[in-house]
């Protein structure tokens, strides 16, 4: 039996998942047409004594009700839903249930599929630790220690690889006081992303100079007389050959700058510092996931994984050194038992055999600079999921399933690649008003210049955002489940998570936790997902400090 009262939760869960897997839980349901339809479907399945119109009336009045929904296969329920309502929906107020059914079938990831995905990720992780060239790269980070809290000194850090670049100065005082962090943030333009490599590294060096001018204006003569040590977070797949050297394997996230692939990223940055006469030595090359792990472990020593759910997506975790059988770098310090691994999980299932892909996913991938590459990331991360929603909406508009009576002006961002940002999905999902008033404002006035969209149109758009957002969270959860299982940490650990999806997208953390509960059962309660805000800058500084300690110990 499922007991339902009114509000917005059902839409967030996704119809298929609800009917498939929820047997006993309290659910709050909005009086939306989608939920009305689901109610009908369930009632039809059960031959419930409720009359359809009674049910619809109750829900439309927003009254709390209790209904009995049996455990039924989603396909059956959805077929029933389509059968009872397809010819009866009010095209201005209720979305066509057939459209919702069809889309849901494309985007749903039921538990059985998630289990297959988790198993495959674990298997690919093992392969990646044994040899290069696997689907998940499993790149050794050369970080062999987590911070003790005793670290001292002043370090610079650069965090580069998403939407913004951050320059930080981290002052560590051991246990005697909290670390101090100064930072400046700069936007990375498309020209920087797609121009020449030299221009990209000059831009980074220019940002560092501007940081000094802002934060050390009074000691302008001094700051360049000292040789600074810098941790460089370069959030791309880098094949490291030491803690401070490594070559870019491929660009991701839409970057295409020339003459960077296969070259040492540290050398390129130090050359730019020299060109700008900056007295800085890069002492640690870091991925944002390892930075996030380390900075979160600084506050919470139980942290064993760092995850990014932002512009891109990836995970680093603590692996037993003995398991990294492909390791071929300089031998780590004696007594090393663990090393952080930068998984680069964005490349999982690039062969596209495990995760069902929709025609929209395939189209998105075809239009990236590197088709077939990092397709797991495309299903999860903030750079891409808005684009998937845009492609769905355009297709529905073409077939007349949405905006049939509306006009989309030619200059609307809906017609522009990546014009539907993931932040719009957040805004749409946050609108729980009966008439989706804020979605209306967004579509008509604020951004999209769509005239004449109906309530049914808005409900379909919201349902599409929910399906794509839910799939992203469930895939991220599958990744985390694989990692904690591989680490043998089902008895308890913390995962530090940074990025706008986890931080800002409504329901995202809960959707992840729900999926983890499905996959891991009660053990999921032992895994704590914690927000790790802006950790990668601080983490790079900390890793520079650890590298300095290791260098001092080796002398
Ligand atoms: C990169 C990773 C990075 C992730 C999150 C991916 O595109 O390949 O190295 O950790 O984005 O920023």
Coordinates of C-alpha atoms and ligand atoms in Angstrom, one line a residue:
X1 CA 0.0 0.0 0.0
X2 CA 1.2 3.5 -0.7
X3 CA -0.3 6.4 1.2
X4 CA -0.4 9.7 -0.7
X5 CA -1.0 13.2 0.5
X6 CA -0.6 16.3 -1.5
X7 CA 2.5 18.2 -2.6
X8 CA 5.4 18.0 -5.0
X9 CA 7.4 15.0 -4.3
X10 CA 6.0 12.4 -6.7
X11 CA 7.0 14.5 -9.8
X12 CA 10.6 14.5 -8.5
X13 CA 10.7 10.8 -8.0
X14 CA 9.6 10.0 -11.5
X15 CA 6.6 7.9 -12.4
X16 CA 8.4 4.7 -13.4
X17 CA 10.5 4.6 -10.3
X18 CA 7.5 5.2 -8.0
X19 CA 5.4 2.5 -9.5
X20 CA 8.2 0.1 -9.9
X21 CA 9.9 0.2 -6.6
X22 CA 8.1 2.0 -3.9
X23 CA 5.9 -0.4 -2.0
X24 CA 5.5 1.2 1.4
X25 CA 6.3 4.8 1.8
X26 CA 4.7 8.1 2.4
X27 CA 4.5 10.2 -0.6
X28 CA 3.4 13.8 -1.0
X29 CA 1.8 14.4 -4.3
X30 CA 0.9 17.7 -6.1
X31 CA -2.4 18.2 -7.7
X32 CA -0.8 18.1 -11.1
X33 CA -2.1 16.4 -14.2
X34 CA 0.8 14.0 -14.1
X35 CA -0.1 12.8 -10.6
X36 CA -3.8 12.8 -11.5
X37 CA -2.9 10.5 -14.4
X38 CA -0.8 8.2 -12.2
X39 CA -3.6 8.0 -9.8
X40 CA -6.0 7.0 -12.6
X41 CA -3.5 4.4 -13.8
X42 CA -3.2 2.9 -10.4
X43 CA -7.0 3.0 -9.8
X44 CA -7.6 1.3 -13.2
X45 CA -5.0 -1.4 -12.3
X46 CA -6.7 -2.1 -9.1
X47 CA -10.2 -1.6 -10.3
X48 CA -10.4 0.8 -7.4
X49 CA -13.8 1.9 -6.1
X50 CA -12.7 5.5 -6.8
X51 CA -14.4 7.0 -9.8
X52 CA -11.8 8.7 -12.0
X53 CA -13.6 12.0 -11.8
X54 CA -13.7 11.8 -8.0
X55 CA -10.0 11.2 -7.9
X56 CA -9.2 14.0 -10.3
X57 CA -11.5 16.4 -8.4
X58 CA -9.9 15.6 -5.1
X59 CA -6.4 16.1 -6.5
X60 CA -7.3 19.3 -8.4
X61 CA -8.7 20.7 -5.2
X62 CA -5.4 19.9 -3.6
X63 CA -7.0 17.9 -0.8
X64 CA -5.0 15.3 1.1
X65 CA -6.2 11.8 0.2
X66 CA -5.2 8.3 0.8
X67 CA -5.1 5.8 -2.0
X68 CA -4.0 2.3 -2.6
X69 CA -1.4 1.8 -5.2
X70 CA -0.4 -1.8 -5.8
X71 CA 3.1 -2.9 -6.8
X72 CA 2.8 -2.9 -10.5
X73 CA 5.3 -2.8 -13.3
X74 CA 5.7 0.7 -14.5
X75 CA 5.2 -0.3 -18.1
X76 CA 1.7 -1.7 -17.3
X77 CA 0.8 1.2 -15.2
X78 CA 1.9 3.7 -17.8
X79 CA 0.1 1.8 -20.6
X80 CA -3.0 2.0 -18.5
X81 CA -2.4 5.6 -17.9
X82 CA -2.1 6.3 -21.6
X83 CA -5.2 4.2 -22.4
X84 CA -7.5 5.9 -19.9
X85 CA -6.4 9.4 -20.5
X86 CA -5.0 9.9 -23.9
X87 CA -8.2 11.0 -25.5
X88 CA -9.4 12.9 -22.5
X89 CA -6.6 15.3 -21.5
X90 CA -7.2 19.0 -21.6
X91 CA -4.6 20.1 -24.1
X92 CA -4.3 23.5 -22.4
X93 CA -4.0 22.4 -18.8
X94 CA -3.0 18.7 -18.8
X95 CA 0.0 17.3 -20.5
X96 CA -0.6 14.4 -23.0
X97 CA 0.1 11.3 -20.9
X98 CA 1.3 9.5 -23.9
X99 CA 4.1 12.0 -24.3
X100 CA 5.1 11.6 -20.6
X101 CA 4.9 7.8 -20.9
X102 CA 7.2 7.8 -23.9
X103 CA 9.8 10.1 -22.4
X104 CA 9.7 8.4 -19.1
X105 CA 10.4 5.1 -20.8
X106 CA 13.5 6.7 -22.5
X107 CA 15.0 8.3 -19.4
X108 CA 14.0 6.0 -16.5
X109 CA 16.8 4.0 -14.8
X110 CA 15.2 1.3 -12.8
X111 CA 17.1 -0.5 -10.0
X112 CA 18.0 -3.5 -12.1
X113 CA 19.8 -1.3 -14.6
X114 CA 21.5 0.6 -11.8
X115 CA 22.8 -2.6 -10.4
X116 CA 24.3 -3.6 -13.8
X117 CA 25.9 -0.2 -14.0
X118 CA 27.5 -0.4 -10.6
X119 CA 28.8 -3.9 -11.3
X120 CA 30.4 -2.7 -14.6
X121 CA 31.9 0.4 -13.0
X122 CA 33.6 -1.8 -10.3
X123 CA 34.9 -4.1 -13.0
X124 CA 36.2 -1.2 -15.1
X125 CA 37.9 0.2 -12.0
X126 CA 39.8 -3.0 -11.5
X127 CA 40.8 -3.2 -15.1
X128 CA 41.9 0.5 -15.0
X129 CA 44.2 -0.2 -12.1
X130 CA 45.9 -3.0 -13.9
X131 CA 46.5 -1.4 -17.3
X132 CA 46.3 1.9 -19.3
X133 CA 43.6 2.5 -21.9
X134 CA 40.6 1.2 -20.0
X135 CA 37.1 2.7 -20.1
X136 CA 37.7 4.3 -16.7
X137 CA 41.3 5.7 -16.8
X138 CA 42.0 5.3 -13.0
X139 CA 44.9 7.8 -13.0
X140 CA 47.4 7.6 -10.1
X141 CA 47.6 11.0 -8.4
X142 CA 50.9 10.6 -6.6
X143 CA 49.1 11.9 -3.5
X144 CA 49.9 9.2 -0.9
X145 CA 48.9 10.9 2.3
X146 CA 45.9 12.7 3.6
X147 CA 46.5 15.8 5.7
X148 CA 47.2 15.4 9.4
X149 CA 46.2 19.0 10.4
X150 CA 49.8 19.8 11.3
X151 CA 50.6 21.3 7.9
X152 CA 52.3 24.8 8.0
X153 CA 53.2 27.5 5.5
X154 CA 51.8 29.7 2.9
X155 CA 50.9 28.3 -0.5
X156 CA 49.4 29.5 -3.7
X157 CA 46.8 27.5 -5.6
X158 CA 45.1 27.8 -9.0
X159 CA 41.8 26.0 -9.7
X160 CA 41.3 25.8 -13.4
X161 CA 38.9 23.6 -15.4
X162 CA 35.3 24.6 -15.0
X163 CA 33.4 27.8 -15.6
X164 CA 35.6 30.0 -13.5
X165 CA 39.3 30.2 -12.5
X166 CA 40.2 30.7 -8.9
X167 CA 43.5 31.9 -7.6
X168 CA 44.0 31.3 -3.8
X169 CA 46.5 31.8 -1.2
X170 CA 46.3 29.4 1.7
X171 CA 48.0 30.0 5.0
X172 CA 48.3 26.9 7.2
X173 CA 49.1 27.2 10.8
X174 CA 49.0 23.6 11.9
X175 CA 46.7 22.9 14.8
X176 CA 47.1 26.4 16.3
X177 CA 44.5 28.2 14.2
X178 CA 42.1 27.7 11.3
X179 CA 43.7 27.9 7.8
X180 CA 43.3 31.3 6.1
X181 CA 42.2 31.6 2.5
X182 CA 42.4 34.6 0.2
X183 CA 41.0 34.2 -3.2
X184 CA 40.0 35.9 -6.5
X185 CA 37.7 34.5 -9.1
X186 CA 37.9 35.1 -12.9
X187 CA 35.5 34.0 -15.6
X188 CA 37.0 31.8 -18.4
X189 CA 35.9 33.1 -21.8
X190 CA 35.2 30.9 -24.8
X191 CA 38.2 32.5 -26.5
X192 CA 40.4 31.2 -23.8
X193 CA 38.9 27.7 -24.0
X194 CA 39.2 27.4 -27.7
X195 CA 42.2 29.6 -28.7
X196 CA 45.9 28.7 -28.5
X197 CA 47.4 26.8 -25.6
X198 CA 49.9 29.6 -25.0
X199 CA 47.1 32.2 -24.8
X200 CA 45.3 29.9 -22.3
X201 CA 48.3 29.6 -20.0
X202 CA 49.0 33.4 -20.4
X203 CA 45.5 34.0 -19.2
X204 CA 46.1 31.9 -16.1
X205 CA 49.4 33.7 -15.3
X206 CA 47.6 37.0 -15.9
X207 CA 45.0 36.0 -13.3
X208 CA 47.7 35.2 -10.8
X209 CA 49.3 38.6 -11.3
X210 CA 45.9 40.2 -10.8
X211 CA 45.4 38.2 -7.6
X212 CA 48.7 39.6 -6.3
X213 CA 47.8 43.1 -7.3
X214 CA 44.5 42.8 -5.4
X215 CA 45.7 41.1 -2.3
X216 CA 49.3 42.3 -2.0
X217 CA 49.0 45.8 -3.4
X218 CA 50.9 47.2 -0.4
X219 CA 53.9 44.9 -0.6
X220 CA 54.2 45.0 -4.4
X221 CA 58.0 44.8 -4.2
X222 CA 58.0 41.9 -1.8
X223 CA 55.7 39.4 -3.3
X224 CA 57.8 38.7 -6.3
X225 CA 61.1 38.5 -4.3
X226 CA 59.9 35.3 -2.6
X227 CA 59.7 32.1 -4.6
X228 CA 56.1 30.8 -4.2
X229 CA 55.1 27.2 -4.2
X230 CA 51.9 26.6 -6.0
X231 CA 49.4 23.7 -6.3
X232 CA 47.8 23.6 -9.8
X233 CA 44.4 22.1 -10.0
X234 CA 44.0 21.4 -13.7
X235 CA 40.7 19.5 -13.9
X236 CA 41.1 17.4 -17.0
X237 CA 42.4 13.9 -17.6
X238 CA 46.1 14.2 -17.0
X239 CA 48.5 11.3 -17.1
X240 CA 50.8 12.1 -14.2
X241 CA 54.3 10.9 -14.1
X242 CA 55.0 12.6 -10.7
X243 CA 53.3 14.8 -8.2
X244 CA 54.4 17.8 -10.3
X245 CA 54.4 16.7 -13.9
X246 CA 51.8 15.2 -16.3
X247 CA 50.5 15.3 -19.8
X248 CA 46.9 16.2 -20.9
X249 CA 45.3 13.1 -22.4
X250 CA 42.3 14.8 -23.9
X251 CA 40.3 18.0 -23.4
X252 CA 36.8 17.7 -21.9
X253 CA 34.0 20.2 -21.1
X254 CA 34.2 22.0 -24.5
X255 CA 37.9 23.1 -24.2
X256 CA 39.8 22.7 -27.4
X257 CA 42.9 25.0 -26.9
X258 CA 45.7 24.0 -29.3
X259 CA 49.1 22.5 -28.5
X260 CA 48.3 21.3 -25.0
X261 CA 47.4 17.7 -25.5
X262 CA 50.4 15.3 -24.8
X263 CA 52.4 18.1 -23.3
X264 CA 53.3 18.6 -19.7
X265 CA 50.7 21.0 -18.2
X266 CA 53.1 22.1 -15.5
X267 CA 55.8 23.0 -17.9
X268 CA 53.3 25.1 -20.0
X269 CA 52.2 27.0 -16.9
X270 CA 55.7 27.6 -15.6
X271 CA 56.7 28.9 -19.1
X272 CA 53.8 31.4 -18.8
X273 CA 54.9 32.5 -15.4
X274 CA 58.4 33.1 -16.7
X275 CA 56.9 35.1 -19.6
X276 CA 55.2 37.2 -17.0
X277 CA 58.1 37.4 -14.7
X278 CA 56.3 35.7 -11.8
X279 CA 58.5 34.0 -9.3
X280 CA 56.4 30.8 -8.9
X281 CA 57.3 27.1 -8.9
X282 CA 54.5 24.5 -9.4
X283 CA 55.0 21.9 -6.8
X284 CA 51.8 19.9 -7.2
X285 CA 49.6 19.1 -10.1
X286 CA 46.1 18.2 -8.9
X287 CA 42.7 17.2 -10.2
X288 CA 39.7 18.9 -8.7
X289 CA 38.4 15.6 -7.3
X290 CA 41.7 14.9 -5.4
X291 CA 41.7 18.5 -4.2
X292 CA 38.1 18.1 -3.0
X293 CA 38.9 14.9 -1.2
X294 CA 42.0 16.3 0.5
X295 CA 40.4 19.5 1.6
X296 CA 37.3 17.7 2.9
X297 CA 39.5 15.2 4.7
X298 CA 41.3 18.1 6.4
X299 CA 37.9 18.8 8.1
X300 CA 36.6 15.3 8.3
X301 CA 39.3 12.6 8.4
X302 CA 36.7 10.0 7.5
X303 CA 36.6 11.3 3.9
X304 CA 37.6 8.6 1.4
X305 CA 36.2 10.0 -1.8
X306 CA 35.8 13.4 -3.5
X307 CA 33.2 13.9 -6.2
X308 CA 32.6 16.8 -8.6
X309 CA 29.1 17.3 -9.8
X310 CA 29.4 20.6 -11.6
X311 CA 30.3 21.7 -15.1
X312 CA 31.9 18.2 -15.4
X313 CA 31.8 15.1 -13.3
X314 CA 34.4 12.9 -11.8
X315 CA 35.5 11.1 -8.6
X316 CA 38.8 10.4 -6.8
X317 CA 39.1 7.9 -4.0
X318 CA 41.6 6.3 -1.7
X319 CA 43.0 3.1 -3.2
X320 CA 45.4 0.5 -1.6
X321 CA 48.7 1.2 -3.3
X322 CA 49.3 -2.6 -3.8
X323 CA 46.2 -2.7 -6.0
X324 CA 47.6 -0.2 -8.5
X325 CA 49.5 -2.8 -10.4
X326 CA 50.0 -0.6 -13.5
X327 CA 51.9 2.0 -11.4
X328 CA 55.1 3.0 -13.1
X329 CA 56.2 6.3 -11.5
X330 CA 59.1 7.0 -9.2
X331 CA 58.7 4.8 -6.2
X332 CA 56.5 6.5 -3.5
X333 CA 58.0 7.2 -0.1
X334 CA 58.8 4.0 1.9
X335 CA 55.8 2.8 3.9
X336 CA 53.3 4.1 1.4
X337 CA 50.1 2.1 1.7
X338 CA 47.6 4.2 -0.2
X339 CA 47.3 6.5 -3.1
X340 CA 44.5 8.7 -4.3
X341 CA 43.2 7.6 -7.7
X342 CA 41.6 10.1 -10.1
X343 CA 39.1 7.9 -11.7
X344 CA 38.0 10.1 -14.7
X345 CA 34.6 8.3 -14.5
X346 CA 33.3 10.7 -17.2
X347 CA 34.6 8.2 -19.8
X348 CA 32.7 5.2 -18.3
X349 CA 30.6 3.3 -20.9
X350 CA 31.8 5.3 -23.9
X351 CA 31.2 2.1 -25.8
X352 CA 27.5 2.7 -24.9
X353 CA 26.6 -0.8 -23.9
X354 CA 25.5 -0.5 -20.3
X355 CA 23.5 2.7 -20.0
X356 CA 20.5 3.1 -22.3
X357 CA 20.9 6.2 -24.4
X358 CA 18.2 8.3 -25.9
X359 CA 18.3 9.9 -29.3
X360 CA 18.8 13.2 -27.6
X361 CA 22.0 12.0 -25.8
X362 CA 23.4 10.7 -29.1
X363 CA 22.6 14.0 -30.8
X364 CA 24.3 16.0 -28.0
X365 CA 27.3 13.8 -28.2
X366 CA 27.6 14.2 -32.0
X367 CA 27.7 18.0 -31.6
X368 CA 30.6 18.1 -29.1
X369 CA 34.2 18.7 -30.3
X370 CA 35.0 15.1 -29.2
X371 CA 32.1 12.8 -30.1
X372 CA 32.1 9.4 -28.3
X373 CA 34.3 10.8 -25.5
X374 CA 33.1 11.3 -21.9
X375 CA 29.6 10.3 -22.6
X376 CA 28.9 9.3 -19.0
X377 CA 29.8 12.8 -18.0
X378 CA 27.3 14.1 -20.6
X379 CA 24.5 12.3 -18.9
X380 CA 25.3 13.7 -15.5
X381 CA 27.0 17.0 -15.5
X382 CA 25.8 20.6 -15.5
X383 CA 27.4 21.5 -18.7
X384 CA 25.3 19.0 -20.6
X385 CA 22.0 18.2 -19.0
X386 CA 20.4 21.5 -19.9
X387 CA 21.3 20.8 -23.5
X388 CA 19.6 17.4 -23.3
X389 CA 16.4 19.2 -22.1
X390 CA 16.7 21.7 -24.9
X391 CA 17.0 19.0 -27.5
X392 CA 13.9 17.2 -26.1
X393 CA 11.9 20.4 -26.0
X394 CA 12.8 21.2 -29.6
X395 CA 11.8 17.7 -30.7
X396 CA 8.5 17.9 -28.9
X397 CA 7.9 21.4 -30.4
X398 CA 8.6 19.9 -33.9
X399 CA 6.0 17.1 -33.4
X400 CA 3.5 19.5 -31.9
X401 CA 3.6 17.8 -28.5
X402 CA 4.6 21.0 -26.8
X403 CA 4.1 24.7 -27.8
X404 CA 1.5 23.7 -30.4
X405 CA -0.2 27.1 -29.9
X406 CA 2.9 29.1 -29.0
X407 CA 5.5 31.0 -31.0
X408 CA 9.2 30.8 -30.2
X409 CA 11.0 33.8 -31.6
X410 CA 14.0 33.1 -33.8
X411 CA 16.4 34.7 -31.4
X412 CA 15.2 32.6 -28.4
X413 CA 18.1 30.8 -26.6
X414 CA 16.1 27.7 -27.1
X415 CA 17.4 27.7 -30.7
X416 CA 21.0 28.0 -29.6
X417 CA 23.3 25.1 -28.7
X418 CA 23.7 25.1 -24.9
X419 CA 21.1 27.9 -24.7
X420 CA 19.1 26.1 -22.1
X421 CA 21.4 26.3 -19.1
X422 CA 21.1 23.8 -16.3
X423 CA 20.3 26.6 -13.9
X424 CA 17.0 26.9 -15.7
X425 CA 16.3 23.3 -14.9
X426 CA 16.9 24.1 -11.2
X427 CA 14.5 27.1 -11.5
X428 CA 11.8 25.1 -13.2
X429 CA 12.1 22.2 -10.7
X430 CA 11.9 24.7 -7.8
X431 CA 8.5 26.0 -9.0
X432 CA 5.9 24.1 -7.1
X433 CA 3.1 26.5 -7.7
X434 CA -0.2 25.2 -9.0
X435 CA 0.0 27.0 -12.3
X436 CA 3.8 26.9 -12.6
X437 CA 3.9 30.7 -12.5
X438 CA 7.6 31.0 -12.4
X439 CA 8.1 28.6 -15.3
X440 CA 5.7 30.9 -17.2
X441 CA 7.8 33.9 -16.3
X442 CA 11.0 32.2 -17.4
X443 CA 9.5 31.0 -20.7
X444 CA 7.6 34.1 -21.6
X445 CA 9.4 37.1 -20.1
X446 CA 12.8 36.4 -18.6
X447 CA 14.7 34.3 -21.1
X448 CA 13.0 32.4 -23.9
X449 CA 10.5 34.8 -25.5
X450 CA 7.9 32.0 -26.0
X451 CA 4.5 33.5 -26.5
X452 CA 1.3 31.5 -25.8
X453 CA 2.7 28.5 -23.9
X454 CA -0.1 26.7 -22.1
X455 CA -0.1 25.2 -18.6
X456 CA 0.1 21.8 -20.2
X457 CA 3.3 22.9 -22.1
X458 CA 4.8 24.1 -18.8
X459 CA 4.0 20.8 -17.1
X460 CA 5.7 18.9 -19.9
X461 CA 8.8 21.1 -19.7
X462 CA 8.9 20.5 -15.9
X463 CA 8.5 16.8 -16.3
X464 CA 11.3 16.7 -18.9
X465 CA 13.6 18.6 -16.4
X466 CA 12.6 16.1 -13.7
X467 CA 13.4 13.1 -15.8
X468 CA 16.8 14.4 -17.0
X469 CA 17.7 15.7 -13.5
X470 CA 16.6 12.5 -11.9
X471 CA 18.6 10.3 -14.3
X472 CA 21.7 12.4 -13.6
X473 CA 21.4 12.0 -9.9
X474 CA 20.8 8.2 -10.2
X475 CA 23.9 7.8 -12.3
X476 CA 26.0 9.8 -9.9
X477 CA 24.7 7.7 -7.1
X478 CA 25.6 4.5 -9.0
X479 CA 29.1 5.9 -9.3
X480 CA 29.4 6.6 -5.6
X481 CA 28.0 3.1 -4.8
X482 CA 30.6 1.5 -7.0
X483 CA 33.4 3.4 -5.4
X484 CA 32.4 2.7 -1.7
X485 CA 31.9 -0.9 -2.6
X486 CA 35.2 -1.2 -4.3
X487 CA 36.9 0.5 -1.3
X488 CA 35.1 -1.9 1.0
X489 CA 33.8 1.0 3.0
X490 CA 30.1 0.0 3.2
X491 CA 30.5 0.0 7.0
X492 CA 31.0 3.7 6.9
X493 CA 32.8 6.7 5.2
X494 CA 32.3 10.2 4.0
X495 CA 32.1 11.4 0.4
X496 CA 32.9 15.1 -0.1
X497 CA 30.9 16.4 -3.0
X498 CA 31.5 19.8 -4.7
X499 CA 29.7 21.4 -7.7
X500 CA 26.5 23.3 -8.5
X501 CA 24.3 20.2 -9.1
X502 CA 24.8 18.9 -5.6
X503 CA 24.8 22.3 -4.0
X504 CA 22.0 24.1 -5.9
X505 CA 19.8 21.7 -7.9
X506 CA 16.6 21.1 -6.0
X507 CA 16.2 17.5 -4.7
X508 CA 19.6 16.4 -6.2
X509 CA 21.2 15.2 -2.9
X510 CA 18.0 13.4 -1.9
X511 CA 17.6 11.8 -5.3
X512 CA 21.1 10.5 -4.9
X513 CA 20.5 9.2 -1.4
X514 CA 17.2 7.5 -2.6
X515 CA 19.1 5.7 -5.4
X516 CA 21.9 4.7 -3.0
X517 CA 19.3 3.3 -0.6
X518 CA 17.8 1.2 -3.5
X519 CA 21.2 0.0 -4.6
X520 CA 23.0 -0.6 -1.2
X521 CA 20.0 -1.2 1.0
X522 CA 20.5 -0.4 4.7
X523 CA 24.3 0.0 4.2
X524 CA 23.6 3.2 2.4
X525 CA 22.9 4.7 5.8
X526 CA 26.6 4.4 6.6
X527 CA 27.7 6.5 3.7
X528 CA 27.6 10.2 4.3
X529 CA 27.4 12.5 1.3
X530 CA 28.6 15.9 2.4
X531 CA 28.8 19.2 0.6
X532 CA 32.4 20.2 0.1
X533 CA 32.3 23.8 -1.1
X534 CA 35.1 25.2 -3.2
X535 CA 37.4 22.5 -1.9
X536 CA 39.6 22.1 -4.9
X537 CA 41.5 25.4 -4.5
X538 CA 42.2 24.8 -0.8
X539 CA 42.9 21.1 -1.7
X540 CA 45.6 22.1 -4.2
X541 CA 47.2 24.3 -1.5
X542 CA 47.1 21.4 0.9
X543 CA 48.6 19.0 -1.6
X544 CA 51.4 21.5 -2.3
X545 CA 52.0 21.5 1.5
X546 CA 52.0 17.7 1.6
X547 CA 54.4 17.7 -1.4
X548 CA 56.7 20.2 0.5
X549 CA 56.6 17.9 3.6
X550 CA 57.5 14.8 1.5
X551 CA 60.3 16.7 -0.3
X552 CA 61.7 17.8 3.1
X553 CA 61.5 14.3 4.5
X554 CA 63.3 12.9 1.4
X555 CA 66.3 15.2 1.9
Ligands
LIG1 C1 37.5 16.1 -16.2 C2 37.9 15.7 -14.8 C3 37.3 16.7 -13.8 C4 35.8 16.8 -14.0 C5 35.2 17.7 -13.1 C6 36.0 16.3 -16.3 O1 35.6 16.7 -17.6 O2 37.9 15.2 -17.2 O3 39.3 15.7 -14.7 O4 37.6 16.2 -12.6 O5 35.5 17.2 -15.3 O6 35.7 19.0 -13.2

